[in-house]
GROMACS .gro file of C-alpha atoms in nm:
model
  313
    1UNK     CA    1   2.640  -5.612   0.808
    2UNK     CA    2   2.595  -5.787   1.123
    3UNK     CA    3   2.452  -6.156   1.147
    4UNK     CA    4   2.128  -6.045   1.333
    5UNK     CA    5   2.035  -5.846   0.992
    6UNK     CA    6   2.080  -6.137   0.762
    7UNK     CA    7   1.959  -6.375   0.992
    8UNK     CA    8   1.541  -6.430   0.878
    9UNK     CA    9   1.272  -6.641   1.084
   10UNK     CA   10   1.382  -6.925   1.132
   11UNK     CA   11   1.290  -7.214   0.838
   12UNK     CA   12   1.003  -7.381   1.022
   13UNK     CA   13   0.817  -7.030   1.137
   14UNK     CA   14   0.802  -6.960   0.758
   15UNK     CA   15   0.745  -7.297   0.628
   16UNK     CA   16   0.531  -7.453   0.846
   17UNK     CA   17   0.149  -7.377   0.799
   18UNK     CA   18  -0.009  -7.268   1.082
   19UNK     CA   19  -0.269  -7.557   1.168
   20UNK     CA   20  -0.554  -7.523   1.320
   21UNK     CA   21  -0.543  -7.481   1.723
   22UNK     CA   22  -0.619  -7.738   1.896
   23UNK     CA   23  -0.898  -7.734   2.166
   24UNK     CA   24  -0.797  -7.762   2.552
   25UNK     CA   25  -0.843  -8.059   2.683
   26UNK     CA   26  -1.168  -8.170   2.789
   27UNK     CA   27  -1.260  -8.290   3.135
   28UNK     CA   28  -1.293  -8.682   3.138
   29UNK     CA   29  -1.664  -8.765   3.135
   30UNK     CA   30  -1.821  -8.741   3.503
   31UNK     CA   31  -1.594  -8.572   3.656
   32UNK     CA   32  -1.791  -8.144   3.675
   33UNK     CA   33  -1.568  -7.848   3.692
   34UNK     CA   34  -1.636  -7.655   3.942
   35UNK     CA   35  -1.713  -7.284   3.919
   36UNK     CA   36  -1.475  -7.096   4.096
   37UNK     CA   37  -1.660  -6.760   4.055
   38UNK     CA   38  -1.748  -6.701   4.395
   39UNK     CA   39  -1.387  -6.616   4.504
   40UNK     CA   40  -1.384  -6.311   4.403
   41UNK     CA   41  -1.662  -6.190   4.585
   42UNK     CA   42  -1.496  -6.315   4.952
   43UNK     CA   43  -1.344  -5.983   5.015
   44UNK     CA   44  -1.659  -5.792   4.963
   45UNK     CA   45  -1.878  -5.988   5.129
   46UNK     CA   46  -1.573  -5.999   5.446
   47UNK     CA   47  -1.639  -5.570   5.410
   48UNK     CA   48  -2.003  -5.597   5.449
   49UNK     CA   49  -2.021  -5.824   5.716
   50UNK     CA   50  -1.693  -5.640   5.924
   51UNK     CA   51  -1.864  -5.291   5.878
   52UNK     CA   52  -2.227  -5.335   5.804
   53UNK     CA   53  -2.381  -5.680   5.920
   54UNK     CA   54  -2.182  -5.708   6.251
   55UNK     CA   55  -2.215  -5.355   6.365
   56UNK     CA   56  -2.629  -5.403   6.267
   57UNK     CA   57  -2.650  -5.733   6.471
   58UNK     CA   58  -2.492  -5.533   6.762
   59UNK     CA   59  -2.714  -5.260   6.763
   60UNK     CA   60  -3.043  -5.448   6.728
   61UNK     CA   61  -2.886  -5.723   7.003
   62UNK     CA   62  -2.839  -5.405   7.242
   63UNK     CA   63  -3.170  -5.203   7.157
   64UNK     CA   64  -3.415  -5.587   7.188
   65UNK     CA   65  -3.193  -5.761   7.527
   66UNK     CA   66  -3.125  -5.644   7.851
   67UNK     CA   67  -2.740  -5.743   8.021
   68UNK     CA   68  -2.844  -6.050   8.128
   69UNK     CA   69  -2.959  -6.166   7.698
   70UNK     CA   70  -3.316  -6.148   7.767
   71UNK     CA   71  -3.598  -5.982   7.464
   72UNK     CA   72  -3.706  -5.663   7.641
   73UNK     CA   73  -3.860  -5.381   7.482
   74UNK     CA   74  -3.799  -5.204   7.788
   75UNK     CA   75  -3.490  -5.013   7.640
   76UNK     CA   76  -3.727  -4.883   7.312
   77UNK     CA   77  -3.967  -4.684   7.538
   78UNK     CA   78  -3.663  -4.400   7.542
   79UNK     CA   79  -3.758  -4.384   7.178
   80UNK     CA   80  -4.098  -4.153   7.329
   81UNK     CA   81  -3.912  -3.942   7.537
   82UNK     CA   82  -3.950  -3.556   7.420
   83UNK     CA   83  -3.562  -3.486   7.413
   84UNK     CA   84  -3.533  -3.815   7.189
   85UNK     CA   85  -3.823  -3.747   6.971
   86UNK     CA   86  -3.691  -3.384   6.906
   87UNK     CA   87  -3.409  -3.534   6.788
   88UNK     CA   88  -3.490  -3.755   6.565
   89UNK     CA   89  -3.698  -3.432   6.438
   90UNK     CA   90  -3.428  -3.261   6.379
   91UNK     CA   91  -3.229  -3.507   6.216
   92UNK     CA   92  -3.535  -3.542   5.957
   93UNK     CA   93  -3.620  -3.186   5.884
   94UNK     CA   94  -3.208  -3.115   5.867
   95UNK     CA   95  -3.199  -3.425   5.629
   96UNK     CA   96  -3.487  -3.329   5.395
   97UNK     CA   97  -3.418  -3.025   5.363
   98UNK     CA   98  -3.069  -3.062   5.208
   99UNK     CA   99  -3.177  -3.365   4.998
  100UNK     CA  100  -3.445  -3.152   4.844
  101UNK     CA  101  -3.198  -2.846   4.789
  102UNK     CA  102  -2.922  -3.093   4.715
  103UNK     CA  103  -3.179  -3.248   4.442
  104UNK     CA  104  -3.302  -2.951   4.291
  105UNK     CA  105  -2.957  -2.756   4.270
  106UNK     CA  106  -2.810  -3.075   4.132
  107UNK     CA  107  -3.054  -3.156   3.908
  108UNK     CA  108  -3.043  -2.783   3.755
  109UNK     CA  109  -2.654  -2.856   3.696
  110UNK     CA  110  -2.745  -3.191   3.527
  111UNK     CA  111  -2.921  -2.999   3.288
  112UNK     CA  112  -2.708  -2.752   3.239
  113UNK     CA  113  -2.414  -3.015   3.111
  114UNK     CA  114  -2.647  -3.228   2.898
  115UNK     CA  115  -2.608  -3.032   2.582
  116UNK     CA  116  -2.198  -3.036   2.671
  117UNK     CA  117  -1.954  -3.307   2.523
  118UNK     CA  118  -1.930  -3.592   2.753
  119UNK     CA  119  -1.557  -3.606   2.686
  120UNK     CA  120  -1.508  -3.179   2.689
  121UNK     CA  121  -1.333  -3.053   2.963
  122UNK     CA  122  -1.608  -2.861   3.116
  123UNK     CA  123  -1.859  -3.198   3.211
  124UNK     CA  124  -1.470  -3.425   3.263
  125UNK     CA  125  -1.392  -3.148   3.516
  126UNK     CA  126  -1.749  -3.170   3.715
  127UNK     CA  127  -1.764  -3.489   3.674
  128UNK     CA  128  -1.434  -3.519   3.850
  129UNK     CA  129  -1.558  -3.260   4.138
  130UNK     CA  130  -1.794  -3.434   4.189
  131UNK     CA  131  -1.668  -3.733   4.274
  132UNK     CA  132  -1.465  -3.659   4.547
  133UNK     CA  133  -1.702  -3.389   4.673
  134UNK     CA  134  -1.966  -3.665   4.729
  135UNK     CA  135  -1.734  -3.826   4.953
  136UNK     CA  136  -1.581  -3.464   5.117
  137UNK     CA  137  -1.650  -3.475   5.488
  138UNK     CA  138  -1.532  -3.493   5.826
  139UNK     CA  139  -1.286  -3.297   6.031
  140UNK     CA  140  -1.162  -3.166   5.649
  141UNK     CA  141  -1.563  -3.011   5.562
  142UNK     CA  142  -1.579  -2.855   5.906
  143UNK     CA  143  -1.228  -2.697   5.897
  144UNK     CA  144  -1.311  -2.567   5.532
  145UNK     CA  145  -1.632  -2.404   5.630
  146UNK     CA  146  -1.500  -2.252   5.956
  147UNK     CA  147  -1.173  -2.114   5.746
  148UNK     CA  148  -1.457  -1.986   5.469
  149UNK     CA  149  -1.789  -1.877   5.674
  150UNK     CA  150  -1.647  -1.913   6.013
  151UNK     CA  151  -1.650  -1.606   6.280
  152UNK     CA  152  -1.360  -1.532   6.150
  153UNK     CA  153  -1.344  -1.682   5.803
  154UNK     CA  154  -1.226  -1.552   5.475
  155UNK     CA  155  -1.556  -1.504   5.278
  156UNK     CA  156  -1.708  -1.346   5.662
  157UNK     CA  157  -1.454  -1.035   5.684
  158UNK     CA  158  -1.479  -0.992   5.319
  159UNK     CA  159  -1.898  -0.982   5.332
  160UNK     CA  160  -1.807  -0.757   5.615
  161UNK     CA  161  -1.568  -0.520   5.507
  162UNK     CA  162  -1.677  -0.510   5.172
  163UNK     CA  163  -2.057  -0.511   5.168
  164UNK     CA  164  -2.118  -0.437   5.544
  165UNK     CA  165  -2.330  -0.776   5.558
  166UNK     CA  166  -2.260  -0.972   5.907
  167UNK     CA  167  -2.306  -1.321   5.878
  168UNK     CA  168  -2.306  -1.366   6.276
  169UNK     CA  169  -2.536  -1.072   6.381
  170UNK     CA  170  -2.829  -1.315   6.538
  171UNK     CA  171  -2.483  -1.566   6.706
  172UNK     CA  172  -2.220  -1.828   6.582
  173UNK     CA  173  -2.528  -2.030   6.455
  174UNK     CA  174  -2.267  -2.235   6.180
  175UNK     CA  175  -2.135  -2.444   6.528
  176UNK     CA  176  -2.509  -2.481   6.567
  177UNK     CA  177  -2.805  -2.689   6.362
  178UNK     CA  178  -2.818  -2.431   6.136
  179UNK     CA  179  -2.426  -2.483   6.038
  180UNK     CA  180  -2.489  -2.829   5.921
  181UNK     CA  181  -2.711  -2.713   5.649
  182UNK     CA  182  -2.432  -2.555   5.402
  183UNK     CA  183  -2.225  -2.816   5.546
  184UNK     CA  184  -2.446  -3.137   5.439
  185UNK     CA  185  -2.503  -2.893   5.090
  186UNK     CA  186  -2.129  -2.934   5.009
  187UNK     CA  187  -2.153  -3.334   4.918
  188UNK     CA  188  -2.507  -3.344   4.900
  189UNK     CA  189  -2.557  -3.144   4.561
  190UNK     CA  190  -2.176  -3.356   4.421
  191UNK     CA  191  -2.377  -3.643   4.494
  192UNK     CA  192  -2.718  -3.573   4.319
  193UNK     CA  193  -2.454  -3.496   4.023
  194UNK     CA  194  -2.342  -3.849   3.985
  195UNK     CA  195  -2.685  -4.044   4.095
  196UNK     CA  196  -2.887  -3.847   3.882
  197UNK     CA  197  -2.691  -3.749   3.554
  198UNK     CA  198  -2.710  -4.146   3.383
  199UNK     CA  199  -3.095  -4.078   3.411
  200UNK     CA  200  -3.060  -3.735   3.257
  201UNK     CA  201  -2.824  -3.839   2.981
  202UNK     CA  202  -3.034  -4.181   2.886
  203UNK     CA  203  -3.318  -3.915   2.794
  204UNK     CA  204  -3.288  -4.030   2.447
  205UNK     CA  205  -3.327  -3.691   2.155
  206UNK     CA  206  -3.491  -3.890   1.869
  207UNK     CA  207  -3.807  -3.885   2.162
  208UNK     CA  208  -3.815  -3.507   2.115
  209UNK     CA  209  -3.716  -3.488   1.752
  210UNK     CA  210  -4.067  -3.761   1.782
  211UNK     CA  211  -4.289  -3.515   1.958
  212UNK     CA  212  -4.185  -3.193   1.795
  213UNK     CA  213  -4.232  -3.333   1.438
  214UNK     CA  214  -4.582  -3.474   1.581
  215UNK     CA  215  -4.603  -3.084   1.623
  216UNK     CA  216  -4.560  -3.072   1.993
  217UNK     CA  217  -4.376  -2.770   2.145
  218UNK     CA  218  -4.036  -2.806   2.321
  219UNK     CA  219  -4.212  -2.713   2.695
  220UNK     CA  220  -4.498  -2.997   2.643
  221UNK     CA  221  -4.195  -3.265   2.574
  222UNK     CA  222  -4.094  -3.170   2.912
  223UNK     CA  223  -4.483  -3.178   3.089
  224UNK     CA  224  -4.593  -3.554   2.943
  225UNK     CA  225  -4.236  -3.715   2.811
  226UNK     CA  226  -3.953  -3.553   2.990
  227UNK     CA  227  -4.048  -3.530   3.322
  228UNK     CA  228  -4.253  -3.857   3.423
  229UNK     CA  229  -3.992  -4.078   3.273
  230UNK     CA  230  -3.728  -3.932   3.524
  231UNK     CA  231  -3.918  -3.833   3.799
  232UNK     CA  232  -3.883  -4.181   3.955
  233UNK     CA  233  -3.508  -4.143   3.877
  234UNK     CA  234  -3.522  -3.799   4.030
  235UNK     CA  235  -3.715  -3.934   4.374
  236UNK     CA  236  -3.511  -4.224   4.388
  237UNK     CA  237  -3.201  -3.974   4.415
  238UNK     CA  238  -3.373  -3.753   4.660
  239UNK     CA  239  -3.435  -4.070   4.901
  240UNK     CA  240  -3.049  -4.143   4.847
  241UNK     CA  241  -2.948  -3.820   4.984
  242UNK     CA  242  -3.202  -3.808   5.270
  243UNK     CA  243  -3.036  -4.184   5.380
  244UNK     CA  244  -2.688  -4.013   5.304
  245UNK     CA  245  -2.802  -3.706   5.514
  246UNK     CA  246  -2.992  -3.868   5.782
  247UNK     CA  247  -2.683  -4.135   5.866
  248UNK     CA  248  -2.393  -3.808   5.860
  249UNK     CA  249  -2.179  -3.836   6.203
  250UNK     CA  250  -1.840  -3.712   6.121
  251UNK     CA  251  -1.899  -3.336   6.015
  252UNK     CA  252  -2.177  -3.275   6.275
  253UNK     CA  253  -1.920  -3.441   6.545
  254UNK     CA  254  -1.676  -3.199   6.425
  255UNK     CA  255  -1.866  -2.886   6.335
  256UNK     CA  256  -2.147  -2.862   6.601
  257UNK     CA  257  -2.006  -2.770   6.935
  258UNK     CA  258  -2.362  -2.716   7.110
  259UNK     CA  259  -2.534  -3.052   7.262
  260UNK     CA  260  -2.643  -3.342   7.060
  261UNK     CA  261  -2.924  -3.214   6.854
  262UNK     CA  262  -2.921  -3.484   6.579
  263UNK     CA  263  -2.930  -3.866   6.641
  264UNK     CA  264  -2.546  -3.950   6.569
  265UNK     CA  265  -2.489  -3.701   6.767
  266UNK     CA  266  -2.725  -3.829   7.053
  267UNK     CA  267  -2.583  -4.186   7.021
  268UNK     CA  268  -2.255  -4.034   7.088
  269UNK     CA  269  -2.382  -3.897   7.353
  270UNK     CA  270  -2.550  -4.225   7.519
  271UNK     CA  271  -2.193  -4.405   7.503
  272UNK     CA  272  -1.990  -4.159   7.627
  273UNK     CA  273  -2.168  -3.965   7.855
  274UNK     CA  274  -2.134  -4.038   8.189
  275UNK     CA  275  -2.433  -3.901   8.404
  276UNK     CA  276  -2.671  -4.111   8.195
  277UNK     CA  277  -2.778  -4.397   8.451
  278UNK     CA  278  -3.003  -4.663   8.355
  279UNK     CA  279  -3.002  -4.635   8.026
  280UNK     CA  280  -2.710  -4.829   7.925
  281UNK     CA  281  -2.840  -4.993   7.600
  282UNK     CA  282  -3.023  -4.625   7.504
  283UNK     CA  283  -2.742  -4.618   7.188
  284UNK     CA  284  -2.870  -4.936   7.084
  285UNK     CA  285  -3.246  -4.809   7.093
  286UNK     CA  286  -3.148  -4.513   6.911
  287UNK     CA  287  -2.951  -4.733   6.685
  288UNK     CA  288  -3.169  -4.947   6.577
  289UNK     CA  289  -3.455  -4.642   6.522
  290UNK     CA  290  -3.215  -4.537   6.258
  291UNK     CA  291  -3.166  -4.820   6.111
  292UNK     CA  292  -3.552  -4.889   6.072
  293UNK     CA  293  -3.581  -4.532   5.935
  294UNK     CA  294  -3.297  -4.581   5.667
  295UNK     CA  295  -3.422  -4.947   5.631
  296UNK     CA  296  -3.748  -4.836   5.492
  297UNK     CA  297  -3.596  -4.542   5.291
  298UNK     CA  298  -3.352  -4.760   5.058
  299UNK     CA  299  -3.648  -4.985   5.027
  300UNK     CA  300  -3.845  -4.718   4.891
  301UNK     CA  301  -3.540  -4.592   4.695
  302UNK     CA  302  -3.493  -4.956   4.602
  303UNK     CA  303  -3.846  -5.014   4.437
  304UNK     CA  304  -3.823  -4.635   4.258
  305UNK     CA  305  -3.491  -4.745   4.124
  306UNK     CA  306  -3.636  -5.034   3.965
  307UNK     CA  307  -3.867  -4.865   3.779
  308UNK     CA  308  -3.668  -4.588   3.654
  309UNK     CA  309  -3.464  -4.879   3.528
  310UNK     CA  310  -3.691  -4.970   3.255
  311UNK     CA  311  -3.597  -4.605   3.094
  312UNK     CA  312  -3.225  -4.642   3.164
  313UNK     CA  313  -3.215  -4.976   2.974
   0.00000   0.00000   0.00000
C-alpha cells in the first residue's frame, strides 16, 4: 500500500470550516473605476472604418470635387447619360429579380423545415449549407456554373444527350446578363434561409392552437395571423438581398465576359479603361449613386426590421 493511498486531505482542508468569502476589495472612496468595455470593440470599429468608412469618404470625395478639391457637381451629370442610366437599369431589374425569386424559393424551404427538429439532421444539414452558400461567390461560383451549365458543362451534354434540350441554342447567354441570374440565385436563396427562418420559427403554435379552437380554419390563420406578422420580416429580407444583389462585383467580374452591363462592372470599367478622357472621377459618380441607392434600401430594411422585431421578441 503506497503512502499516496493512506495519505487523506490534509488536517486543515477537513477541519477548517469553510468561512464565508470575503468581498474584493473596494475602491477607496472618490477614486471611479473606469469602464474598460469599449476595448473590445477597437478592432471592429478599425474593420469598419479600413473597409467601409474610408473607402465611402473616397468615393463621395471623388464623385462631389474636381482634382484641384473644389465641390463640383460637374462629375454627377454622367449619372444622365443613356449608357449609365441603362446600367444602373440593369443592375436593378437583375437585382430584384433574384431577391424576389431568392425570397420566395427561400421562404418555401423555411416552411418546409419548420415542422422538422431544430437539432435533426435534415434542418443541422441546411442550416449548415446555407451558411457558407450565402457567402459562395467569386472566381469559385463562376467556375462552378461554367463546369455545371457552361457550353460545355456537365449538366449541358447530359440535357443534350439525354433529353435533346440545348441550353445554348439562342448563344452563350450564361457569360452574358442573363448568366448572372442562376449565378446571384446560388447565395441569394442560402441567404433568405438564414435572414428569414428566426421570423418563421418565432411564429409561436399556441397562436394557432388560439384561432382554431376559436373555430378558425388552418388557411384563415395564415390570411389575418400568419402572414401580416411576418410579412415585414419577409420584406425586410427581400430588401437585404436586393442590397446583397445590387452591390455583387466578384462573380459578374468573373462570369460576364461581354462589356460592363451592371454598375460594378461599369466602375471597373471607369478606372481601368483607358480611352475614357475627361471623366476621371466618373467611378466616383457612379460610386456614390450606389451608395445612395443601397443607403436608402438598408434604411428601409432598417425601419421594417424594427417592426418585425416586436414579433421576434
Amino acid at each position: 500500500m503506497t503512502s499516496d493511498v493512506l495519505d487523506g486531505p490534509s488536517l486543515d482542508r477537513v477541519t477548517s470550516p469553510a468561512g464565508p468569502q470575503q468581498p474584493a476589495a473596494a475602491a477607496p472612496r472618490g477614486v471611479a473605476r473606469r469602464d474598460w468595455s469599449w476595448v473590445g470593440l477597437v478592432p471592429l470599429a478599425l474593420y469598419v472604418a479600413a473597409f467601409l468608412a474610408v473607402p465611402t469618404v473616397l468615393a463621395v470625395a471623388s464623385g462631389l470635387f474636381d482634382g484641384d478639391g473644389a465641390f463640383t457637381l460637374d462629375n454627377l451629370a454622367a449619372l444622365g447619360d443613356p449608357v449609365i442610366l441603362t446600367t444602373f437599369g440593369n443592375s436593378t431589374w437583375l437585382s430584384l429579380l433574384t431577391a424576389v425569386i431568392g425570397a420566395v424559393v427561400g421562404a418555401l424551404v423555411c416552411y418546409a423545415m419548420l415542422g422538422l427538429p431544430e437539432t435533426g439532421i435534415v434542418r443541422t444539414t441546411v442550416d449548415a449549407a446555407s451558411g457558407v452558400l450565402a457567402q459562395f461567390g467569386g472566381v469559385m461560383l463562376a467556375f462552378a456554373m461554367i463546369a455545371a451549365i457552361g457550353t460545355q458543362g456537365i449538366v449541358t451534354k447530359f440535357l443534350s444527350s439525354t433529353f435533346g434540350l440545348e441550353l445554348y441554342a439562342d448563344g452563350a447567354w450564361i457569360y452574358a446578363l442573363p448568366g448572372l441570374i442562376p449565378a446571384y440565385l446560388v447565395f441569394q436563396v442560402p441567404l433568405m434561409i438564414i435572414t428569414f427562418m428566426p421570423a418563421l420559427a418565432a411564429l409561436r403554435p399556441q397562436w394557432a392552437e388560439a384561432h382554431l379552437t376559436l373555430g378558425g380554419t388552418r388557411a384563415n390563420f395564415w390570411r389575418f395571423v400568419g402572414l401580416p406578422v411576418l410579412a415585414p420580416s419577409f420584406l425586410a429580407s427581400l430588401l437585404l438581398l436586393f442590397a446583397n444583389a445590387f452591390s455583387s462585383y466578384a462573380t459578374a467580374a468573373a462570369l460576364a465576359s461581354q462589356g460592363s452591363q451592371i454598375v460594378p462592372l461599369q466602375i471597373r470599367t471607369a478606372l481601368t479603361s483607358e480611352t475614357v478622357l475627361g471623366r476621371e472621377n466618373l467611378a466616383g459618380a457612379l460610386a456614390f449613386g450606389m451608395i445612395v441607392v443601397v443607403a436608402v434600401v438598408m434604411t428601409l430594411y432598417a425601419l421594417v426590421q424594427r417592426r418585425a422585431a416586436r414579433w421576434q421578441s
